[in-house]
JSON list of C-alpha atoms in Angstrom, two decimals:
[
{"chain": "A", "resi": 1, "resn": "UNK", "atom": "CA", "xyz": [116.57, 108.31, 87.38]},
{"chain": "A", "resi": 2, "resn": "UNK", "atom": "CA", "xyz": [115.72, 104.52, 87.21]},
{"chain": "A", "resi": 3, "resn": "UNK", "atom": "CA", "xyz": [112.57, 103.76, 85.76]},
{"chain": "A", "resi": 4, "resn": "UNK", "atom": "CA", "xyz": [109.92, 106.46, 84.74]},
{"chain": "A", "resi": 5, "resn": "UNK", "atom": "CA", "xyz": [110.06, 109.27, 82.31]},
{"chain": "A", "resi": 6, "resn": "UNK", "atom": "CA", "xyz": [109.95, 113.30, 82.52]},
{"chain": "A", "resi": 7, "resn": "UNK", "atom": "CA", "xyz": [106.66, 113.58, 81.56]},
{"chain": "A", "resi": 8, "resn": "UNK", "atom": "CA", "xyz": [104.72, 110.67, 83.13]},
{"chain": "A", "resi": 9, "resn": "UNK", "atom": "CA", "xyz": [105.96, 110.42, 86.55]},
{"chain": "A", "resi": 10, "resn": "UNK", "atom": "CA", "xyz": [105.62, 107.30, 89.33]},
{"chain": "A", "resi": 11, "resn": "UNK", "atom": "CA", "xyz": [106.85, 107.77, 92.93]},
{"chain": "A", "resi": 12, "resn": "UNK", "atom": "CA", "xyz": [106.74, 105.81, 95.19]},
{"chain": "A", "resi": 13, "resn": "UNK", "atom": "CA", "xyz": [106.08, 106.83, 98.95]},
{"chain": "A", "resi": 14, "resn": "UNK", "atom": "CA", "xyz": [107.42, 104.88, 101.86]},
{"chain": "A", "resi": 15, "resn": "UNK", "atom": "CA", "xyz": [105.77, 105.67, 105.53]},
{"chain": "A", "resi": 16, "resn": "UNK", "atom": "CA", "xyz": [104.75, 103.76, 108.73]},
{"chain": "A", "resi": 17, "resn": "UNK", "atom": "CA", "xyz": [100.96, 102.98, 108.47]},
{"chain": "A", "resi": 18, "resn": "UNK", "atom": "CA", "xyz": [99.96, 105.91, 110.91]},
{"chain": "A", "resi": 19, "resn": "UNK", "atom": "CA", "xyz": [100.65, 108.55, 108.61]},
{"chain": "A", "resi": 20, "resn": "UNK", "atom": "CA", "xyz": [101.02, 106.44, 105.19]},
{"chain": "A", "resi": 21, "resn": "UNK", "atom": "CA", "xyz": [97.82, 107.36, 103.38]},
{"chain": "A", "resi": 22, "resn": "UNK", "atom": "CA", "xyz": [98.05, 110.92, 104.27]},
{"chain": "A", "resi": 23, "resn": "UNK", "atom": "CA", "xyz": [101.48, 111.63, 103.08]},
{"chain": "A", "resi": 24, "resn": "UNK", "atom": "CA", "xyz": [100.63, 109.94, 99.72]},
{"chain": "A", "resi": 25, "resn": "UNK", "atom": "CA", "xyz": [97.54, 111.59, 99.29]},
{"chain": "A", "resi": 26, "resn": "UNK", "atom": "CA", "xyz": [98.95, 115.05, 100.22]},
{"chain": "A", "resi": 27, "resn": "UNK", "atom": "CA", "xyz": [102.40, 114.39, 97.89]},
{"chain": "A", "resi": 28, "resn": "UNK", "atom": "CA", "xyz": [99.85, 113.14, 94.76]},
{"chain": "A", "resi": 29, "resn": "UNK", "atom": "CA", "xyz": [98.07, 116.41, 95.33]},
{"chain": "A", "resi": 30, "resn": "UNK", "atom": "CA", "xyz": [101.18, 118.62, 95.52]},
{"chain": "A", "resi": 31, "resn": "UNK", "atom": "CA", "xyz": [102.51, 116.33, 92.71]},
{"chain": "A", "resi": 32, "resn": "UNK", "atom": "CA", "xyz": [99.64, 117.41, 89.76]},
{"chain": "A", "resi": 33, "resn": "UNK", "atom": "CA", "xyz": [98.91, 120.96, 91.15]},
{"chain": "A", "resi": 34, "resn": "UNK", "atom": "CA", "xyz": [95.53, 120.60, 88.84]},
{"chain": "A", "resi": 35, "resn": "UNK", "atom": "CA", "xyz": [93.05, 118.36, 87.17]},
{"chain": "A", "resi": 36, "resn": "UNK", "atom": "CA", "xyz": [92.67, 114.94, 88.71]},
{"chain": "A", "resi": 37, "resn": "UNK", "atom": "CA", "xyz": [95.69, 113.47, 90.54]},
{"chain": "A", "resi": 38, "resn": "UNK", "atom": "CA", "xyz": [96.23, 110.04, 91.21]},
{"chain": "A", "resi": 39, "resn": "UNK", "atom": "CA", "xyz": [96.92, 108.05, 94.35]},
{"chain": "A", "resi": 40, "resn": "UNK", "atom": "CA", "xyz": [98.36, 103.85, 94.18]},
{"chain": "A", "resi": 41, "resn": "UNK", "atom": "CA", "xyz": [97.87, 102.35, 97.57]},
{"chain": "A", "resi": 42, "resn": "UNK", "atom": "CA", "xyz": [99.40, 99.08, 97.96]},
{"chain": "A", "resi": 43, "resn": "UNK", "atom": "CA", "xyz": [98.29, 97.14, 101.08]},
{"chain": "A", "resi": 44, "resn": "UNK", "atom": "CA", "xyz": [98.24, 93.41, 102.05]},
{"chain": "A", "resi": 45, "resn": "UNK", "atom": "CA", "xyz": [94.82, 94.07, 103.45]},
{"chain": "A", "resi": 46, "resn": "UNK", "atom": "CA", "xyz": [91.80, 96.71, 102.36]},
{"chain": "A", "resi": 47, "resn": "UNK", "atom": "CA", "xyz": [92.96, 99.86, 104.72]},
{"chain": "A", "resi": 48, "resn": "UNK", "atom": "CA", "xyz": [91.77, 100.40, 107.78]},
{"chain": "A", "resi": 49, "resn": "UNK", "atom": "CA", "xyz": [91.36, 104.54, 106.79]},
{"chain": "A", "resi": 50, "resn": "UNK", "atom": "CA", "xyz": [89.32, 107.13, 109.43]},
{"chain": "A", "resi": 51, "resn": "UNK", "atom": "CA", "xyz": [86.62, 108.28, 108.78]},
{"chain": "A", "resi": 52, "resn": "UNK", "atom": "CA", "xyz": [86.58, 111.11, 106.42]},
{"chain": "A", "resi": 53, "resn": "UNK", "atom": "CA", "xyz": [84.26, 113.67, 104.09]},
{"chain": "A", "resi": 54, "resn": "UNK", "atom": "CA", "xyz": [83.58, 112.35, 101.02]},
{"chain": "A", "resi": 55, "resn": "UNK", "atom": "CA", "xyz": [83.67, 115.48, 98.46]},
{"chain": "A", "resi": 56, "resn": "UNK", "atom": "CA", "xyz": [81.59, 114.94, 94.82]},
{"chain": "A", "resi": 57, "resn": "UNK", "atom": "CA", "xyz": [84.45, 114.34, 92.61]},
{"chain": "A", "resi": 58, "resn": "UNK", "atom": "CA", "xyz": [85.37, 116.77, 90.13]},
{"chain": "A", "resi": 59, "resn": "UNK", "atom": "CA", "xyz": [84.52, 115.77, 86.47]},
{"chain": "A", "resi": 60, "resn": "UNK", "atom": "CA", "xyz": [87.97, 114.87, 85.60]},
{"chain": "A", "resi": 61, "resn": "UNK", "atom": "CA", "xyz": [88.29, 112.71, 88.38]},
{"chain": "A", "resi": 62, "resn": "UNK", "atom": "CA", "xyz": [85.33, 110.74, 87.50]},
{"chain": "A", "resi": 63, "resn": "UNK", "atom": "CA", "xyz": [86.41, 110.48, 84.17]},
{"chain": "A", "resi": 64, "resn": "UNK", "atom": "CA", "xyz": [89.79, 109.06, 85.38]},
{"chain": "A", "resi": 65, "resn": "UNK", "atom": "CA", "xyz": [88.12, 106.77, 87.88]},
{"chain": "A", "resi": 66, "resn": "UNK", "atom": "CA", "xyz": [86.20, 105.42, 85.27]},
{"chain": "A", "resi": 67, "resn": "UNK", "atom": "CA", "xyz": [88.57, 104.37, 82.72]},
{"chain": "A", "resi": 68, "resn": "UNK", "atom": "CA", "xyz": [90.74, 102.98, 85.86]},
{"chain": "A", "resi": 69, "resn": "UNK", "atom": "CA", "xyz": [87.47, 100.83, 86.42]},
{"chain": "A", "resi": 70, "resn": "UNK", "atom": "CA", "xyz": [86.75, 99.82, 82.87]},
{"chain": "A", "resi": 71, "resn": "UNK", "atom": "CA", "xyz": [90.50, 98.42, 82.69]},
{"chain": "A", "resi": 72, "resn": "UNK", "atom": "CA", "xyz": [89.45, 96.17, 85.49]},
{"chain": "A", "resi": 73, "resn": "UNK", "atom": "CA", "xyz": [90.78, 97.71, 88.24]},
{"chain": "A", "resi": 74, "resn": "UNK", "atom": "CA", "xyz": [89.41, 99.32, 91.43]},
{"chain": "A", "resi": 75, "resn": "UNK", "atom": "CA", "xyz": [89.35, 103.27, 91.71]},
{"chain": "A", "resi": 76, "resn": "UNK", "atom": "CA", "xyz": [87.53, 106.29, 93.53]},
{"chain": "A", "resi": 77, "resn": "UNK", "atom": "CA", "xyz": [87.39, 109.49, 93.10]},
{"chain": "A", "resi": 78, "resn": "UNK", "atom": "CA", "xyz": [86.74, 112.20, 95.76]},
{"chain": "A", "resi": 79, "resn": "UNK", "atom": "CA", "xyz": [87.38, 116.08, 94.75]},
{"chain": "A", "resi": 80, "resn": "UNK", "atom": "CA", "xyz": [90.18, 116.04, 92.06]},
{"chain": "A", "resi": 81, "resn": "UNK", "atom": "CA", "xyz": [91.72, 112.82, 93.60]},
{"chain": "A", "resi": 82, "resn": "UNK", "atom": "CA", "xyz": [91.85, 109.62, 92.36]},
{"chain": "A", "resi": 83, "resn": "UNK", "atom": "CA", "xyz": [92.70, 106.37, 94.47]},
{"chain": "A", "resi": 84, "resn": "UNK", "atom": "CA", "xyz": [93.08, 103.34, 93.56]},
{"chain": "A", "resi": 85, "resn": "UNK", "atom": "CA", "xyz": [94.28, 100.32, 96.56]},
{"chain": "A", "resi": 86, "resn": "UNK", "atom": "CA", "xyz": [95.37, 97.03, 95.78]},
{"chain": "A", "resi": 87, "resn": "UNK", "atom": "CA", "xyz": [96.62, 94.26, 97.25]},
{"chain": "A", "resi": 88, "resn": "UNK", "atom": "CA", "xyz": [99.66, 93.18, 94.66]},
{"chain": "A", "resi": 89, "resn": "UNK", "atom": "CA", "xyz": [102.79, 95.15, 93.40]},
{"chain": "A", "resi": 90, "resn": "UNK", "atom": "CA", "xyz": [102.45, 93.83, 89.52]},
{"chain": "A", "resi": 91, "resn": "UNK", "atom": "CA", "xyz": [98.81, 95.51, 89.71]},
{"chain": "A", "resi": 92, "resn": "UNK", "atom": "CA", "xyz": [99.89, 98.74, 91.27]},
{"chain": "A", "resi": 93, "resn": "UNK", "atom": "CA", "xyz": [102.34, 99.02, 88.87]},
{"chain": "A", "resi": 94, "resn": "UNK", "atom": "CA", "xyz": [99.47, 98.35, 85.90]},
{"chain": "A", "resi": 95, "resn": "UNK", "atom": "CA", "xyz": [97.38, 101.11, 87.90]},
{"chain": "A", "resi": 96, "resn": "UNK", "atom": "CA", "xyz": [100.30, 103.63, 88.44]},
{"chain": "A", "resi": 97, "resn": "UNK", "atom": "CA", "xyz": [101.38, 103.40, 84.91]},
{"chain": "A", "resi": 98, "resn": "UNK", "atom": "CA", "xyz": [97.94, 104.19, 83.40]},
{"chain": "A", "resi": 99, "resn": "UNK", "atom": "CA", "xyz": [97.10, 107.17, 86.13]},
{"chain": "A", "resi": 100, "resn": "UNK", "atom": "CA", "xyz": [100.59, 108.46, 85.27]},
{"chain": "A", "resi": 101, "resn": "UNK", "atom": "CA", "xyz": [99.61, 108.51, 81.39]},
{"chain": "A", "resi": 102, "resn": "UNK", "atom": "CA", "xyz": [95.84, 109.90, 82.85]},
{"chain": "A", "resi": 103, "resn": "UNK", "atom": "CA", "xyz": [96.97, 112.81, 85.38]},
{"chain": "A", "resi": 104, "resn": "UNK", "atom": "CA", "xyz": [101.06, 113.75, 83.88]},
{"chain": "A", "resi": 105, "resn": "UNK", "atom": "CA", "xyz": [102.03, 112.33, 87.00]},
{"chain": "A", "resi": 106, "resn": "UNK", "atom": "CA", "xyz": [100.80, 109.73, 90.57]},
{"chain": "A", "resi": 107, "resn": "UNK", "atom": "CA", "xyz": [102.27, 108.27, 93.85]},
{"chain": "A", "resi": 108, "resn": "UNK", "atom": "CA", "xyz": [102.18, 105.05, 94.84]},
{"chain": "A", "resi": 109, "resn": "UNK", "atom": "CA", "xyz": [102.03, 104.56, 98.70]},
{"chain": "A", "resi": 110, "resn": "UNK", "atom": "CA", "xyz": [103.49, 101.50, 99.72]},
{"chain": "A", "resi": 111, "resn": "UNK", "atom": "CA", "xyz": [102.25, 99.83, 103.06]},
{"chain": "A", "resi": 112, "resn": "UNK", "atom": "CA", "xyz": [103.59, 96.65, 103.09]},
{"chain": "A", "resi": 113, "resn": "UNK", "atom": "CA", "xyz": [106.89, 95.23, 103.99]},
{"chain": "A", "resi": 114, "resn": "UNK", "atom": "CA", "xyz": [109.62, 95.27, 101.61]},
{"chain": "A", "resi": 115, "resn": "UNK", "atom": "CA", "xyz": [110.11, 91.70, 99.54]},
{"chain": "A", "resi": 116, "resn": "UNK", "atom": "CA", "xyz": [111.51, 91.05, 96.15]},
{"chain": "A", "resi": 117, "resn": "UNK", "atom": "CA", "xyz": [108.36, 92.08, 94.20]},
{"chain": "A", "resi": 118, "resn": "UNK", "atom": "CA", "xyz": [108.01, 95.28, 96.04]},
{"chain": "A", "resi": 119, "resn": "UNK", "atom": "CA", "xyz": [111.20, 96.28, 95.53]},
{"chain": "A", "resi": 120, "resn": "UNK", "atom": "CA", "xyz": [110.97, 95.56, 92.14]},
{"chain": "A", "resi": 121, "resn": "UNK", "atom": "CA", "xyz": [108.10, 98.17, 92.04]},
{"chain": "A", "resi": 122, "resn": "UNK", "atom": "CA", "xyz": [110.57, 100.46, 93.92]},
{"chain": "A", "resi": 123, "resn": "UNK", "atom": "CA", "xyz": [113.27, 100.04, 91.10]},
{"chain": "A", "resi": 124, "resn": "UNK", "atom": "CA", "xyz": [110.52, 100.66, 88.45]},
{"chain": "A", "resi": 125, "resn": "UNK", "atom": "CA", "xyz": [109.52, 104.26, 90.02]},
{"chain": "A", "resi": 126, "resn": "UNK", "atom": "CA", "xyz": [111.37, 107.65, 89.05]},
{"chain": "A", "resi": 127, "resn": "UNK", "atom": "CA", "xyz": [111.73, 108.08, 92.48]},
{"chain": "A", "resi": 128, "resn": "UNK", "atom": "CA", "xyz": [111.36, 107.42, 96.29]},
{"chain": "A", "resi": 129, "resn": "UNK", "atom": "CA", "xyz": [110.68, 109.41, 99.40]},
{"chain": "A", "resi": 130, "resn": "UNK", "atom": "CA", "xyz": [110.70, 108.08, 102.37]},
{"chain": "A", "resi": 131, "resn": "UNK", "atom": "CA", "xyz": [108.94, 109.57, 105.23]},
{"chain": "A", "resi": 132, "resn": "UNK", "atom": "CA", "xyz": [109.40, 109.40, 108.89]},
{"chain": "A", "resi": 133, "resn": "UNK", "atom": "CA", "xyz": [107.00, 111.33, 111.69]},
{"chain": "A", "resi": 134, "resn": "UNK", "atom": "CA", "xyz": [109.64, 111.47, 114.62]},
{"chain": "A", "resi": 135, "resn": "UNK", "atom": "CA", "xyz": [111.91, 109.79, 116.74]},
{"chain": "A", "resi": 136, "resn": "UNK", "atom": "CA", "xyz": [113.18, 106.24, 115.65]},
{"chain": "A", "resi": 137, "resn": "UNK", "atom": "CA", "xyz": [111.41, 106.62, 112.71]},
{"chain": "A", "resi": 138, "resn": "UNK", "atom": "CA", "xyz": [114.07, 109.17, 111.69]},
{"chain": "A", "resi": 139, "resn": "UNK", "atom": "CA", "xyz": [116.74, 107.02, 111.91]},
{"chain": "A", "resi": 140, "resn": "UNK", "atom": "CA", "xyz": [114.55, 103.99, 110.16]},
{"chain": "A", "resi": 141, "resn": "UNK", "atom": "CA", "xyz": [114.11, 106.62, 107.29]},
{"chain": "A", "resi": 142, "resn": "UNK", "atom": "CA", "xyz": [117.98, 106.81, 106.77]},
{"chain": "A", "resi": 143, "resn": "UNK", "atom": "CA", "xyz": [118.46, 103.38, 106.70]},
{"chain": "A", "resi": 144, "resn": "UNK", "atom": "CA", "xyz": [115.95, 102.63, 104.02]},
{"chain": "A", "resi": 145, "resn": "UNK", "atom": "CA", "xyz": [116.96, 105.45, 101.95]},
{"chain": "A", "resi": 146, "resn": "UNK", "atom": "CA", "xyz": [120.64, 103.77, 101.65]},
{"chain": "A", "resi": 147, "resn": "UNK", "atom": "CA", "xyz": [119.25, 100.45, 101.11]},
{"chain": "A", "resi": 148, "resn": "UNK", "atom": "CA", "xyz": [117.36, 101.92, 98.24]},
{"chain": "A", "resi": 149, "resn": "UNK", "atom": "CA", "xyz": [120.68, 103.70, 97.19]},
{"chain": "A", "resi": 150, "resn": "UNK", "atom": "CA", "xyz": [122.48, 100.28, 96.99]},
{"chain": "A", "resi": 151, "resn": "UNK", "atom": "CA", "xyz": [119.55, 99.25, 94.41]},
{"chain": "A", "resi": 152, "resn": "UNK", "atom": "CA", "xyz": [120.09, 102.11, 92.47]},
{"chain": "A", "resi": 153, "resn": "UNK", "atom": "CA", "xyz": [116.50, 103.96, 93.33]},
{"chain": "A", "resi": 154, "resn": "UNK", "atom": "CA", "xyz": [116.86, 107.84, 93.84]},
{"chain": "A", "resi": 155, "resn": "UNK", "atom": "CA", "xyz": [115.56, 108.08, 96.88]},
{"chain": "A", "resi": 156, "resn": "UNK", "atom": "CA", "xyz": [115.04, 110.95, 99.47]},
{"chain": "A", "resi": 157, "resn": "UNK", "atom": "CA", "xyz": [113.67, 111.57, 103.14]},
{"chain": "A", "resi": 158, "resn": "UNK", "atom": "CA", "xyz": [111.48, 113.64, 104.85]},
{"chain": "A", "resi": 159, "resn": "UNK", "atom": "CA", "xyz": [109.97, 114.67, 108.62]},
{"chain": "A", "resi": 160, "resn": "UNK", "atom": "CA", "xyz": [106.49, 115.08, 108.68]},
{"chain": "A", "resi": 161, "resn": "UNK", "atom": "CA", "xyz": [104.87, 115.92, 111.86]},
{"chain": "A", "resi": 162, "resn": "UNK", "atom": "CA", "xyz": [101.07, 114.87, 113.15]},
{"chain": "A", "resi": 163, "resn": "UNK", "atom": "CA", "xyz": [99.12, 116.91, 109.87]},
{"chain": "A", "resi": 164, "resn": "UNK", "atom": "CA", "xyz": [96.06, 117.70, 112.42]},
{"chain": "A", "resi": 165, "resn": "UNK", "atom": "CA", "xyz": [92.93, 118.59, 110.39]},
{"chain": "A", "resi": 166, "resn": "UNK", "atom": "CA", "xyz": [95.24, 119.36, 107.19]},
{"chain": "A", "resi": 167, "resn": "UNK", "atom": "CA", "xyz": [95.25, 114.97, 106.90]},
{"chain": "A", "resi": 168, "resn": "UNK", "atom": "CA", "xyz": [91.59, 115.18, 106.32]},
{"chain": "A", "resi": 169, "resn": "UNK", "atom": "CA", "xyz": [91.61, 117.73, 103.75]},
{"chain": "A", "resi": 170, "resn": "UNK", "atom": "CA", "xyz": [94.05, 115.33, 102.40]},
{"chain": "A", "resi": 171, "resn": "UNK", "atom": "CA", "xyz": [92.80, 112.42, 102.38]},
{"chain": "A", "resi": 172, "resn": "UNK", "atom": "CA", "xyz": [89.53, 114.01, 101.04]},
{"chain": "A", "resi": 173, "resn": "UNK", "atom": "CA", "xyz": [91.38, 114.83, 98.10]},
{"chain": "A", "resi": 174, "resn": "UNK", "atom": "CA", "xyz": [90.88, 118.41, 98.56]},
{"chain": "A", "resi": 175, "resn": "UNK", "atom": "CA", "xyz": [94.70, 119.98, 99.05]},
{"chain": "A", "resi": 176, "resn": "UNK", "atom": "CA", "xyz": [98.02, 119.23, 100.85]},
{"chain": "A", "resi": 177, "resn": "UNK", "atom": "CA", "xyz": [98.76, 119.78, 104.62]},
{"chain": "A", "resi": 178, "resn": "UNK", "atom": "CA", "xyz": [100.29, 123.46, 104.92]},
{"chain": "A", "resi": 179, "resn": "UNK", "atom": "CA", "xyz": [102.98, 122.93, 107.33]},
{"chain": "A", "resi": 180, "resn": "UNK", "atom": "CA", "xyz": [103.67, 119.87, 104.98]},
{"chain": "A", "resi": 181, "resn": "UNK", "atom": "CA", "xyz": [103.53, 121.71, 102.01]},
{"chain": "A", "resi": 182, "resn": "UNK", "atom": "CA", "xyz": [107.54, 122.70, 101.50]},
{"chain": "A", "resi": 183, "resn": "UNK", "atom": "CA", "xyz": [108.83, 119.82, 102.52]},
{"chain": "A", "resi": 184, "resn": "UNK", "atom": "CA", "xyz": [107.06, 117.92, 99.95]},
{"chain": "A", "resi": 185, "resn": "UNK", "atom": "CA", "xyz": [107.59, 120.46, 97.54]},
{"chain": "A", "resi": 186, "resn": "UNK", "atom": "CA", "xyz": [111.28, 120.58, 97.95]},
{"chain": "A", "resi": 187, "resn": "UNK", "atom": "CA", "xyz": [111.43, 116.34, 97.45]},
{"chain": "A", "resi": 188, "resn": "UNK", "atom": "CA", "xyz": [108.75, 116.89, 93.89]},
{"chain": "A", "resi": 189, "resn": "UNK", "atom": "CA", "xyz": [110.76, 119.87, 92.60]},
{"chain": "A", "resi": 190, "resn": "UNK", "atom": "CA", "xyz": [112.52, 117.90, 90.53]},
{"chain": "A", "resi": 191, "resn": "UNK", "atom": "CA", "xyz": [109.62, 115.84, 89.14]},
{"chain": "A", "resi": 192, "resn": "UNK", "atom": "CA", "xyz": [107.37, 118.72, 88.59]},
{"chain": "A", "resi": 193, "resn": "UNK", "atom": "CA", "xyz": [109.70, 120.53, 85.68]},
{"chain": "A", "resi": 194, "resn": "UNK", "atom": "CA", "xyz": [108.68, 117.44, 83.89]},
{"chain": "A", "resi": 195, "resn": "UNK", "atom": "CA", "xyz": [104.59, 117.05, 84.32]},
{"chain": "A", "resi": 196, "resn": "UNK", "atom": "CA", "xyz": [104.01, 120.62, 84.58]},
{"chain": "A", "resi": 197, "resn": "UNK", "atom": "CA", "xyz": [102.73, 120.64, 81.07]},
{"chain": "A", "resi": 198, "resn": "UNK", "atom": "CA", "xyz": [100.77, 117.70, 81.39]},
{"chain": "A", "resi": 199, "resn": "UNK", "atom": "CA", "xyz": [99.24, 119.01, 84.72]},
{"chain": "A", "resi": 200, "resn": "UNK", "atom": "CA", "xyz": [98.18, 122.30, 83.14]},
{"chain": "A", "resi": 201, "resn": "UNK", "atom": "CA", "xyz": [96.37, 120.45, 80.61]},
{"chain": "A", "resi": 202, "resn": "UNK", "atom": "CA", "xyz": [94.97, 118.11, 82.33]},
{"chain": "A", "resi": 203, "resn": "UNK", "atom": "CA", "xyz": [93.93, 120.94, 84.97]},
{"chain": "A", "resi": 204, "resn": "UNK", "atom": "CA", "xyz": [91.72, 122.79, 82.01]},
{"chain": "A", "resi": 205, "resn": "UNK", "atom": "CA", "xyz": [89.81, 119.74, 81.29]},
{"chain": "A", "resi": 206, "resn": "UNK", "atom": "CA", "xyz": [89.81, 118.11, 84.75]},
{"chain": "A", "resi": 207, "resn": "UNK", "atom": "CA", "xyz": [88.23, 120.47, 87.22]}
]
């Protein structure tokens, strides 16, 4: 794998901006099963996100958002999620690298266009799954995942359809699309050997 380690993991998640936040949010909750998970979202602008509940955040999540906040850096926490957005690929990295050592693992949804700096983040992440919902953005999906190849990023791709009410469960930090659930699971299997531990651990003190 280039960049990462087995026990603190960053992905990276590629996706057009219609179903971007949802995938990452549903693969960082997939990713650390329990405890407080943590979501990157790297955007040129603040997102334009719908409209969704707001659960309390658990107490590890708060914790988590906290010491994300003390560093200097912004973060919320809703359920057991953590998310953090920023604007610059040297500060998601900062943020990713400090949730990963937080949660045992996070994803990092990128929703810009690729440049140099991004795709240094890229190169820096264990992995990277790109997702497409349907039609040319299967093909667009292929593409990307060789010209990640030719970088030397493991990369991988995936077909998630419209997520319905699941997105909002999602993106409310409170648990993963169903019908998305074994695709996602198929891409993390590799990753969660590695955090499993941490995830357990964190899970006892985080919910």
């Amino acid at each position: 794998m280039s960049g990462g380690n087995s026990e603190n993991s960053v992905i990276a998640v590629l996706a057009v901006d219609s179903i971007a936040s949802t995938a990452g949010a549903a693969c960082a909750l997939r990713l650390t099963r329990n405890g407080p998970c943590g979501l990157v979202t790297l955007r040129p602008l603040p997102p334009e996100e719908l409209r969704v509940p707001t659960p309390p955040p658990t107490h590890g999540a708060a914790r988590v958002a906290g010491q994300i906040r003390n560093a200097g850096h912004p973060a919320r926490a809703s359920w057991r999620m953590v998310r953090c957005d920023v604007a610059d690929p040297s500060e998601a990295r900062e943020v990713a690298v400090l949730l990963s050592e937080l949660c045992g693992g996070v994803i990092i949804t990128i929703g810009m266009p690729r440049c140099e700096e991004v795709d240094q983040l890229l190169a820096s992440c264990s992995r990277v799954l790109v997702v497409a919902s349907s039609g040319p953005a299967a093909l667009a999906s292929k593409a990307a995942v060789e010209s990640l190849e030719q970088l030397g990023v493991e990369a991988g791709a995936i077909k998630l359809d419209s997520a319905g009410i699941g997105g909002v469960l999602a993106q409310s930090g409170i648990s993963a699309p169903s019908t998305w659930i074994s695709a996602i699971d198929r891409f993390l299997v590799g990753e969660e050997a590695g955090s499993s531990a941490a995830s357990q651990t964190q899970g006892r003190r985080g919910e």
